[in-house]
Amino acid sequence: MRITDIRCARIGRSPVLRILTDEGIDGFAEIEFSKPYVAATLGVYRPLLLGADPTEVERCMLRIRRMGASKPWGAVVSAIEIALWDVAGKALGVPVHRLLGGKVRDRIRVYNGGVRTSLGAHTPEDYAASMAHMAAAPEKFSIIKEGVGLHGFMAPHTPDFLYNDLREGPLHPNRGFLTPSGISRIVDAVAAMKDVLGPERRLALDMGPGWTVPDALRVLRELERFDIAWAEDILTGDFVPWNDVAGYREITTATTVPTHTGEQLYLRQNFRELIETRAVRVIGPDPGDVGGLAELKWIAEFADLYGIGIAPHGVSSGLLGLAALIQVSATLPDNLIAFEYPLATDPWWYDIVDGFTEPIVRDGYVTVGDRPGLGIEFDRTAARAHLDPADAGFFDWTVTED
């Protein structure tokens, strides 16, 4: 079997990568809808893989892995790896989890990061109302994540939140020292959310990046009484292209609130010091950024040696990202806590992809299936209706000569 083409097109808002082969088997992967621009980098990798055997996944990855970087620039490399596993599984008639060593669980706990409602004016009462909405979701999540502090829009909705002036822009651009009013808003919002959740459900906090270590220590110590599942990306994370291992370790050793980071990191090498020094209690690599499924599994097993938990990220990766997370999470060791449940970017996605159970989430868990590859298939006729006109040939098998 040989790769004849690699394509990327937007289906609705989501970039989807497709690998074609000379035996009429193709594989797919989805890139976060927030990163449509990374598809332009496909031309770096495509020429290196044309003619390669897609079932030799590691050999293919050795050709391209070193040409990625931290989020968002590892996205295409990661998507290629996931699509290669999809091809390999379909070619052999087995689910990807069999190729990764086999499943060790038949269902996987998921946590909520995507079932959302408006936070209004971002008062503690608004956070409580939002938490009530998420707690009432039919998925019955046992872990629910909410953004506070410098993650999301609490800061611009709170007067005098930072000693610095706030910057405008996407992807959490602010950093610096919190004022007393900023600290109070965070603690009051967490108290309001936990009052809604009660003791049966746990609250995870997406908190940064951009905090200082002293502020992190002060706030996390105040939050210890609320049984927080984890405090995520408080120093670095998301689109920050570095990691503060020493800072995380200083915080981790001074609080009982589990610290968490890693969604922006690419490859095992960038997790090594974080894990070996036990700088955090939980890591959250994203298969769509870390280098793919096998890379995430290797990192999870390495973290397990050091007693570090794993809660894979993936909220914006859509239904193909959900399929990928199910395959790899089924094979992870006992340090798996839960993975972040991705939603479709548009409701009609549920009509163009087949292979999930109905409902997808039951009592906070997803079921691991045994269909080949990633376990899902497109209704290609229905999906074509959502392609941009420039991508009308995305599902075709005709390969244009370069």
Short mmCIF file of C-alpha atoms in Angstrom, two decimals:
data_model
loop_
_atom_site.label_atom_id
_atom_site.label_comp_id
_atom_site.label_asym_id
_atom_site.label_seq_id
_atom_site.Cartn_x
_atom_site.Cartn_y
_atom_site.Cartn_z
CA MET A 1 0.00 0.00 0.00
CA ARG A 2 1.22 3.47 -0.86
CA ILE A 3 0.12 7.02 -0.03
CA THR A 4 -1.11 8.74 -3.18
CA ASP A 5 -2.24 12.07 -1.71
CA ILE A 6 -2.75 14.02 1.50
CA ARG A 7 -5.42 16.71 1.51
CA CYS A 8 -6.92 19.16 3.95
CA ALA A 9 -10.27 20.90 3.62
CA ARG A 10 -12.68 22.70 5.90
CA ILE A 11 -15.94 20.91 6.55
CA GLY A 12 -17.97 23.68 8.05
CA ARG A 13 -15.53 25.34 10.43
CA SER A 14 -13.33 22.31 11.02
CA PRO A 15 -10.13 21.54 9.08
CA VAL A 16 -10.15 17.83 8.17
CA LEU A 17 -7.12 15.98 6.86
CA ARG A 18 -7.46 13.00 4.50
CA ILE A 19 -4.81 10.46 3.48
CA LEU A 20 -5.48 8.59 0.22
CA THR A 21 -3.89 5.28 -0.78
CA ASP A 22 -3.52 3.21 -3.93
CA GLU A 23 -5.70 0.45 -2.46
CA GLY A 24 -8.82 2.56 -2.05
CA ILE A 25 -8.47 2.96 1.71
CA ASP A 26 -8.37 6.43 3.22
CA GLY A 27 -7.90 7.83 6.69
CA PHE A 28 -9.07 11.02 8.38
CA ALA A 29 -8.21 13.33 11.25
CA GLU A 30 -9.62 16.64 12.45
CA ILE A 31 -7.72 19.77 13.47
CA GLU A 32 -9.12 22.15 16.11
CA PHE A 33 -11.55 24.60 14.53
CA SER A 34 -9.58 27.43 16.17
CA LYS A 35 -6.57 26.63 13.95
CA PRO A 36 -7.82 26.77 10.34
CA TYR A 37 -4.64 28.51 9.23
CA VAL A 38 -2.33 25.58 10.02
CA ALA A 39 -3.63 23.66 7.00
CA ALA A 40 -1.40 25.92 4.92
CA THR A 41 1.63 24.05 6.32
CA LEU A 42 0.55 20.72 4.79
CA GLY A 43 2.79 21.41 1.80
CA VAL A 44 5.82 20.99 4.06
CA TYR A 45 4.94 17.38 4.89
CA ARG A 46 2.99 16.03 1.92
CA PRO A 47 5.95 15.60 -0.47
CA LEU A 48 7.85 13.65 2.20
CA LEU A 49 5.09 11.05 2.52
CA LEU A 50 3.87 10.49 -1.03
CA GLY A 51 4.69 6.91 -1.99
CA ALA A 52 5.27 5.79 1.61
CA ASP A 53 3.49 2.81 3.15
CA PRO A 54 0.87 4.33 5.51
CA THR A 55 0.70 1.18 7.64
CA GLU A 56 4.33 1.77 8.67
CA VAL A 57 3.20 4.62 10.88
CA GLU A 58 6.44 5.17 12.79
CA ARG A 59 8.55 5.12 9.61
CA CYS A 60 6.28 7.79 8.14
CA MET A 61 6.49 9.88 11.29
CA LEU A 62 10.27 9.75 11.34
CA ARG A 63 10.16 11.67 8.07
CA ILE A 64 8.13 14.57 9.43
CA ARG A 65 8.08 14.62 13.25
CA ARG A 66 11.12 16.88 13.70
CA MET A 67 9.45 19.58 11.60
CA GLY A 68 6.71 20.40 14.08
CA ALA A 69 6.61 22.59 17.18
CA SER A 70 4.49 23.52 20.18
CA LYS A 71 0.87 24.51 19.67
CA PRO A 72 -0.31 25.32 17.07
CA TRP A 73 2.54 24.18 14.81
CA GLY A 74 2.36 20.49 15.68
CA ALA A 75 -1.27 20.25 14.58
CA VAL A 76 -0.74 19.03 11.02
CA VAL A 77 1.96 16.54 12.06
CA SER A 78 -0.38 15.21 14.75
CA ALA A 79 -3.31 14.99 12.33
CA ILE A 80 -1.20 13.06 9.84
CA GLU A 81 -0.24 10.57 12.54
CA ILE A 82 -3.88 10.05 13.55
CA ALA A 83 -4.98 9.61 9.92
CA LEU A 84 -2.18 7.09 9.36
CA TRP A 85 -3.50 4.99 12.25
CA ASP A 86 -6.99 5.25 10.72
CA VAL A 87 -5.65 3.86 7.43
CA ALA A 88 -3.66 1.12 9.15
CA GLY A 89 -6.62 0.00 11.23
CA LYS A 90 -8.94 -0.10 8.23
CA ALA A 91 -6.36 -1.99 6.17
CA LEU A 92 -6.00 -4.65 8.87
CA GLY A 93 -9.67 -4.68 9.83
CA VAL A 94 -9.04 -3.75 13.48
CA PRO A 95 -9.65 -0.69 15.65
CA VAL A 96 -6.70 1.59 16.30
CA HIS A 97 -6.66 0.62 19.97
CA ARG A 98 -5.63 -2.90 18.92
CA LEU A 99 -2.62 -1.44 17.10
CA LEU A 100 -1.67 0.61 20.17
CA GLY A 101 -1.52 -2.47 22.38
CA GLY A 102 -5.17 -3.24 22.95
CA LYS A 103 -7.83 -1.72 25.16
CA VAL A 104 -7.61 -2.08 28.91
CA ARG A 105 -11.07 -0.60 29.56
CA ASP A 106 -14.43 -0.85 27.83
CA ARG A 107 -15.64 2.59 28.84
CA ILE A 108 -13.82 5.86 29.50
CA ARG A 109 -14.72 8.71 31.82
CA VAL A 110 -14.98 12.10 30.10
CA TYR A 111 -15.03 15.54 31.65
CA ASN A 112 -16.96 18.54 30.44
CA GLY A 113 -15.17 21.47 28.91
CA GLY A 114 -17.49 22.16 25.99
CA VAL A 115 -21.14 22.02 27.11
CA ARG A 116 -21.48 25.72 27.86
CA THR A 117 -23.87 28.59 28.40
CA SER A 118 -23.37 32.34 28.77
CA LEU A 119 -21.48 33.65 31.78
CA GLY A 120 -23.24 37.01 31.52
CA ALA A 121 -21.41 39.64 33.55
CA HIS A 122 -19.06 37.04 35.06
CA THR A 123 -20.27 37.55 38.59
CA PRO A 124 -20.13 34.64 41.06
CA GLU A 125 -23.88 34.25 40.51
CA ASP A 126 -23.30 33.92 36.76
CA TYR A 127 -20.68 31.23 37.35
CA ALA A 128 -23.11 29.38 39.61
CA ALA A 129 -25.84 29.54 36.94
CA SER A 130 -23.42 28.28 34.30
CA MET A 131 -22.39 25.41 36.56
CA ALA A 132 -26.04 24.50 37.14
CA HIS A 133 -26.51 24.34 33.35
CA MET A 134 -23.53 22.02 32.93
CA ALA A 135 -24.46 19.88 35.91
CA ALA A 136 -27.92 19.35 34.40
CA ALA A 137 -26.54 18.18 31.04
CA PRO A 138 -27.84 14.73 30.00
CA GLU A 139 -24.25 13.47 29.80
CA LYS A 140 -24.13 13.49 33.65
CA PHE A 141 -20.50 14.57 33.85
CA SER A 142 -18.74 13.82 37.13
CA ILE A 143 -15.95 16.36 36.42
CA ILE A 144 -16.76 19.80 35.03
CA LYS A 145 -14.17 22.38 33.98
CA GLU A 146 -14.61 26.14 33.99
CA GLY A 147 -12.25 28.97 33.15
CA VAL A 148 -11.37 31.49 35.86
CA GLY A 149 -8.61 33.98 36.51
CA LEU A 150 -6.67 34.80 33.34
CA HIS A 151 -8.35 32.06 31.29
CA GLY A 152 -11.44 33.20 29.46
CA PHE A 153 -13.15 36.51 30.17
CA MET A 154 -13.25 36.91 33.93
CA ALA A 155 -10.47 39.51 33.89
CA PRO A 156 -12.05 42.03 31.47
CA HIS A 157 -15.38 41.71 33.31
CA THR A 158 -13.86 42.44 36.73
CA PRO A 159 -12.82 46.03 37.51
CA ASP A 160 -9.25 46.38 38.75
CA PHE A 161 -8.41 42.71 38.15
CA LEU A 162 -4.66 43.10 37.45
CA TYR A 163 -2.11 45.70 38.48
CA ASN A 164 -1.21 45.81 34.77
CA ASP A 165 -3.56 47.26 32.19
CA LEU A 166 -5.42 44.50 30.35
CA ARG A 167 -4.54 43.68 26.77
CA GLU A 168 -7.19 43.01 24.17
CA GLY A 169 -6.98 40.02 21.89
CA PRO A 170 -7.69 36.30 21.64
CA LEU A 171 -6.04 33.33 23.33
CA HIS A 172 -5.59 34.72 26.84
CA PRO A 173 -3.03 37.52 26.26
CA ASN A 174 -2.77 38.87 29.82
CA ARG A 175 -0.23 38.17 32.52
CA GLY A 176 0.94 39.80 35.74
CA PHE A 177 0.05 40.32 39.39
CA LEU A 178 -3.54 40.05 40.59
CA THR A 179 -5.15 42.74 42.71
CA PRO A 180 -7.13 41.94 45.88
CA SER A 181 -10.35 42.39 43.90
CA GLY A 182 -9.13 39.95 41.27
CA ILE A 183 -8.25 37.34 43.86
CA SER A 184 -11.59 37.80 45.63
CA ARG A 185 -13.52 37.39 42.37
CA ILE A 186 -11.78 34.07 41.68
CA VAL A 187 -12.35 32.65 45.15
CA ASP A 188 -15.98 33.84 45.27
CA ALA A 189 -16.71 32.34 41.82
CA VAL A 190 -15.21 29.00 42.80
CA ALA A 191 -17.20 28.95 46.04
CA ALA A 192 -20.41 29.66 44.11
CA MET A 193 -19.72 26.90 41.58
CA LYS A 194 -18.86 24.32 44.23
CA ASP A 195 -22.03 25.19 46.12
CA VAL A 196 -23.98 24.17 43.01
CA LEU A 197 -21.97 21.01 42.30
CA GLY A 198 -21.99 19.64 45.81
CA PRO A 199 -19.66 16.88 46.98
CA GLU A 200 -20.58 14.32 44.30
CA ARG A 201 -19.10 16.20 41.34
CA ARG A 202 -15.63 17.69 41.06
CA LEU A 203 -14.74 21.11 39.66
CA ALA A 204 -11.66 21.51 37.47
CA LEU A 205 -10.32 25.02 36.87
CA ASP A 206 -8.73 26.36 33.69
CA MET A 207 -6.82 29.29 35.19
CA GLY A 208 -4.19 30.78 32.90
CA PRO A 209 -1.67 31.17 31.49
CA GLY A 210 -0.03 34.28 32.88
CA TRP A 211 -0.07 34.03 36.69
CA THR A 212 2.83 34.79 38.98
CA VAL A 213 3.97 32.11 41.40
CA PRO A 214 3.10 34.12 44.57
CA ASP A 215 -0.46 34.74 43.37
CA ALA A 216 -0.87 31.11 42.38
CA LEU A 217 0.26 29.96 45.82
CA ARG A 218 -2.06 32.36 47.63
CA VAL A 219 -5.14 31.51 45.58
CA LEU A 220 -4.64 27.76 45.42
CA ARG A 221 -4.20 27.59 49.18
CA GLU A 222 -7.52 29.39 49.56
CA LEU A 223 -9.12 26.92 47.13
CA GLU A 224 -7.90 23.79 48.91
CA ARG A 225 -11.14 23.56 50.90
CA PHE A 226 -13.17 23.13 47.69
CA ASP A 227 -11.78 19.74 46.55
CA ILE A 228 -10.64 21.03 43.15
CA ALA A 229 -9.91 18.31 40.59
CA TRP A 230 -7.01 20.33 39.16
CA ALA A 231 -5.75 23.85 38.46
CA GLU A 232 -4.83 23.97 34.78
CA ASP A 233 -2.24 26.02 32.92
CA ILE A 234 -1.83 28.57 35.69
CA LEU A 235 1.67 29.64 34.55
CA THR A 236 1.94 28.49 30.93
CA GLY A 237 -0.32 26.66 28.49
CA ASP A 238 -2.54 27.08 25.46
CA PHE A 239 -0.47 29.04 22.93
CA VAL A 240 2.53 29.79 25.18
CA PRO A 241 5.54 28.29 23.37
CA TRP A 242 7.53 27.43 26.49
CA ASN A 243 7.09 25.74 29.86
CA ASP A 244 7.98 26.93 33.37
CA VAL A 245 8.95 23.66 35.04
CA ALA A 246 10.60 25.27 38.07
CA GLY A 247 7.64 27.56 38.66
CA TYR A 248 5.17 24.70 38.45
CA ARG A 249 7.21 22.61 40.87
CA GLU A 250 7.33 25.46 43.39
CA ILE A 251 3.54 25.69 43.28
CA THR A 252 2.94 21.94 43.25
CA THR A 253 4.97 21.29 46.37
CA ALA A 254 3.16 24.03 48.31
CA THR A 255 -0.52 23.13 47.77
CA THR A 256 -2.82 20.13 47.83
CA VAL A 257 -4.68 21.38 44.73
CA PRO A 258 -3.42 19.22 41.84
CA THR A 259 -1.57 21.29 39.25
CA HIS A 260 -2.05 20.50 35.56
CA THR A 261 -0.48 21.56 32.25
CA GLY A 262 0.67 20.25 28.88
CA GLU A 263 -1.96 20.87 26.20
CA GLN A 264 0.41 23.13 24.26
CA LEU A 265 3.45 20.83 24.38
CA TYR A 266 4.73 18.92 21.37
CA LEU A 267 6.49 15.55 21.72
CA ARG A 268 7.71 13.56 24.71
CA GLN A 269 10.94 15.55 24.95
CA ASN A 270 9.00 18.59 26.13
CA PHE A 271 7.30 16.55 28.88
CA ARG A 272 10.48 14.93 30.15
CA GLU A 273 11.58 17.48 32.76
CA LEU A 274 8.00 18.25 33.74
CA ILE A 275 7.46 14.57 34.60
CA GLU A 276 10.88 13.66 35.97
CA THR A 277 10.80 16.51 38.49
CA ARG A 278 7.14 15.88 39.35
CA ALA A 279 6.50 19.54 38.60
CA VAL A 280 2.75 18.95 38.20
CA ARG A 281 0.30 16.34 39.46
CA VAL A 282 -1.63 15.98 36.18
CA ILE A 283 -0.63 16.35 32.54
CA GLY A 284 -3.05 17.12 29.73
CA PRO A 285 -1.48 16.46 26.32
CA ASP A 286 -3.74 16.94 23.32
CA PRO A 287 -3.40 14.20 20.66
CA GLY A 288 -3.94 16.90 18.04
CA ASP A 289 -0.90 18.87 19.24
CA VAL A 290 1.46 16.48 21.02
CA GLY A 291 2.36 14.46 17.92
CA GLY A 292 -0.50 11.99 17.73
CA LEU A 293 -1.85 8.92 19.47
CA ALA A 294 1.29 6.83 19.93
CA GLU A 295 3.15 9.86 21.27
CA LEU A 296 0.41 10.54 23.81
CA LYS A 297 0.40 6.90 24.93
CA TRP A 298 4.18 6.93 25.43
CA ILE A 299 3.93 10.11 27.54
CA ALA A 300 1.08 8.66 29.62
CA GLU A 301 3.10 5.55 30.41
CA PHE A 302 6.15 7.62 31.32
CA ALA A 303 4.05 9.83 33.60
CA ASP A 304 2.58 6.76 35.26
CA LEU A 305 6.06 5.75 36.41
CA TYR A 306 6.21 8.98 38.41
CA GLY A 307 2.69 8.84 39.85
CA ILE A 308 1.43 11.66 37.64
CA GLY A 309 -2.14 11.56 36.36
CA ILE A 310 -3.27 12.26 32.81
CA ALA A 311 -6.40 14.05 31.61
CA PRO A 312 -6.00 14.47 27.82
CA HIS A 313 -7.16 17.74 26.29
CA GLY A 314 -9.30 17.99 23.16
CA VAL A 315 -12.37 20.19 23.60
CA SER A 316 -12.16 21.82 20.15
CA SER A 317 -11.21 18.73 18.12
CA GLY A 318 -14.70 17.78 16.97
CA LEU A 319 -16.12 14.32 16.35
CA LEU A 320 -13.01 12.95 14.65
CA GLY A 321 -11.00 14.20 17.59
CA LEU A 322 -13.45 12.43 19.90
CA ALA A 323 -12.96 9.20 17.96
CA ALA A 324 -9.18 9.54 18.27
CA LEU A 325 -9.36 10.25 22.00
CA ILE A 326 -11.51 7.16 22.55
CA GLN A 327 -9.02 4.94 20.70
CA VAL A 328 -5.93 6.08 22.60
CA SER A 329 -7.60 6.51 26.01
CA ALA A 330 -8.81 2.91 25.85
CA THR A 331 -5.15 1.83 25.99
CA LEU A 332 -3.76 4.16 28.65
CA PRO A 333 -2.50 2.98 32.06
CA ASP A 334 -4.27 3.48 35.36
CA ASN A 335 -3.14 7.10 35.71
CA LEU A 336 -5.92 8.11 33.29
CA ILE A 337 -8.46 10.34 35.04
CA ALA A 338 -10.72 11.34 32.14
CA PHE A 339 -10.41 13.03 28.77
CA GLU A 340 -12.00 16.32 27.71
CA TYR A 341 -15.18 15.64 25.77
CA PRO A 342 -15.23 17.33 22.34
CA LEU A 343 -18.47 18.50 20.79
CA ALA A 344 -19.21 18.86 17.10
CA THR A 345 -18.56 22.37 15.83
CA ASP A 346 -22.03 22.42 14.19
CA PRO A 347 -25.08 20.24 14.97
CA TRP A 348 -25.18 18.74 11.47
CA TRP A 349 -21.84 17.02 12.11
CA TYR A 350 -23.75 14.33 14.00
CA ASP A 351 -25.61 13.56 10.74
CA ILE A 352 -22.52 13.17 8.54
CA VAL A 353 -20.44 10.90 10.81
CA ASP A 354 -21.46 7.37 11.79
CA GLY A 355 -19.97 5.01 14.37
CA PHE A 356 -20.73 6.45 17.80
CA THR A 357 -23.13 4.96 20.31
CA GLU A 358 -26.38 6.76 21.01
CA PRO A 359 -26.15 8.61 23.30
CA ILE A 360 -22.42 9.15 22.94
CA VAL A 361 -21.99 9.86 26.68
CA ARG A 362 -23.92 7.89 29.27
CA ASP A 363 -23.47 8.59 32.99
CA GLY A 364 -20.24 10.46 32.27
CA TYR A 365 -18.64 7.69 30.19
CA VAL A 366 -18.13 6.88 26.51
CA THR A 367 -18.07 3.31 25.22
CA VAL A 368 -15.06 1.86 23.39
CA GLY A 369 -16.08 0.29 20.08
CA ASP A 370 -14.45 -2.29 17.83
CA ARG A 371 -15.02 -0.89 14.33
CA PRO A 372 -11.86 -0.67 12.19
CA GLY A 373 -9.62 2.36 12.26
CA LEU A 374 -10.88 5.27 14.30
CA GLY A 375 -14.26 3.56 14.31
CA ILE A 376 -16.17 6.20 12.37
CA GLU A 377 -17.16 6.77 8.74
CA PHE A 378 -18.35 9.81 6.81
CA ASP A 379 -21.62 9.98 4.96
CA ARG A 380 -19.68 11.46 2.11
CA THR A 381 -22.68 12.65 0.12
CA ALA A 382 -24.00 14.55 3.12
CA ALA A 383 -20.53 15.85 4.04
CA ARG A 384 -19.90 17.25 0.55
CA ALA A 385 -22.73 19.72 1.09
CA HIS A 386 -20.67 21.39 3.84
CA LEU A 387 -17.40 21.77 1.91
CA ASP A 388 -16.19 25.13 0.68
CA PRO A 389 -16.54 25.33 -3.14
CA ALA A 390 -12.76 25.41 -3.45
CA ASP A 391 -12.59 22.03 -1.70
CA ALA A 392 -15.33 20.34 -3.73
CA GLY A 393 -13.00 17.49 -4.75
CA PHE A 394 -11.91 16.62 -1.21
CA PHE A 395 -13.65 13.23 -1.18
CA ASP A 396 -12.72 12.36 -4.78
CA TRP A 397 -10.24 9.58 -5.51
CA THR A 398 -8.72 11.20 -8.61
CA VAL A 399 -5.19 12.34 -7.84
CA THR A 400 -3.94 15.38 -9.71
CA GLU A 401 -0.38 15.08 -10.98
CA ASP A 402 2.01 17.49 -9.25
#
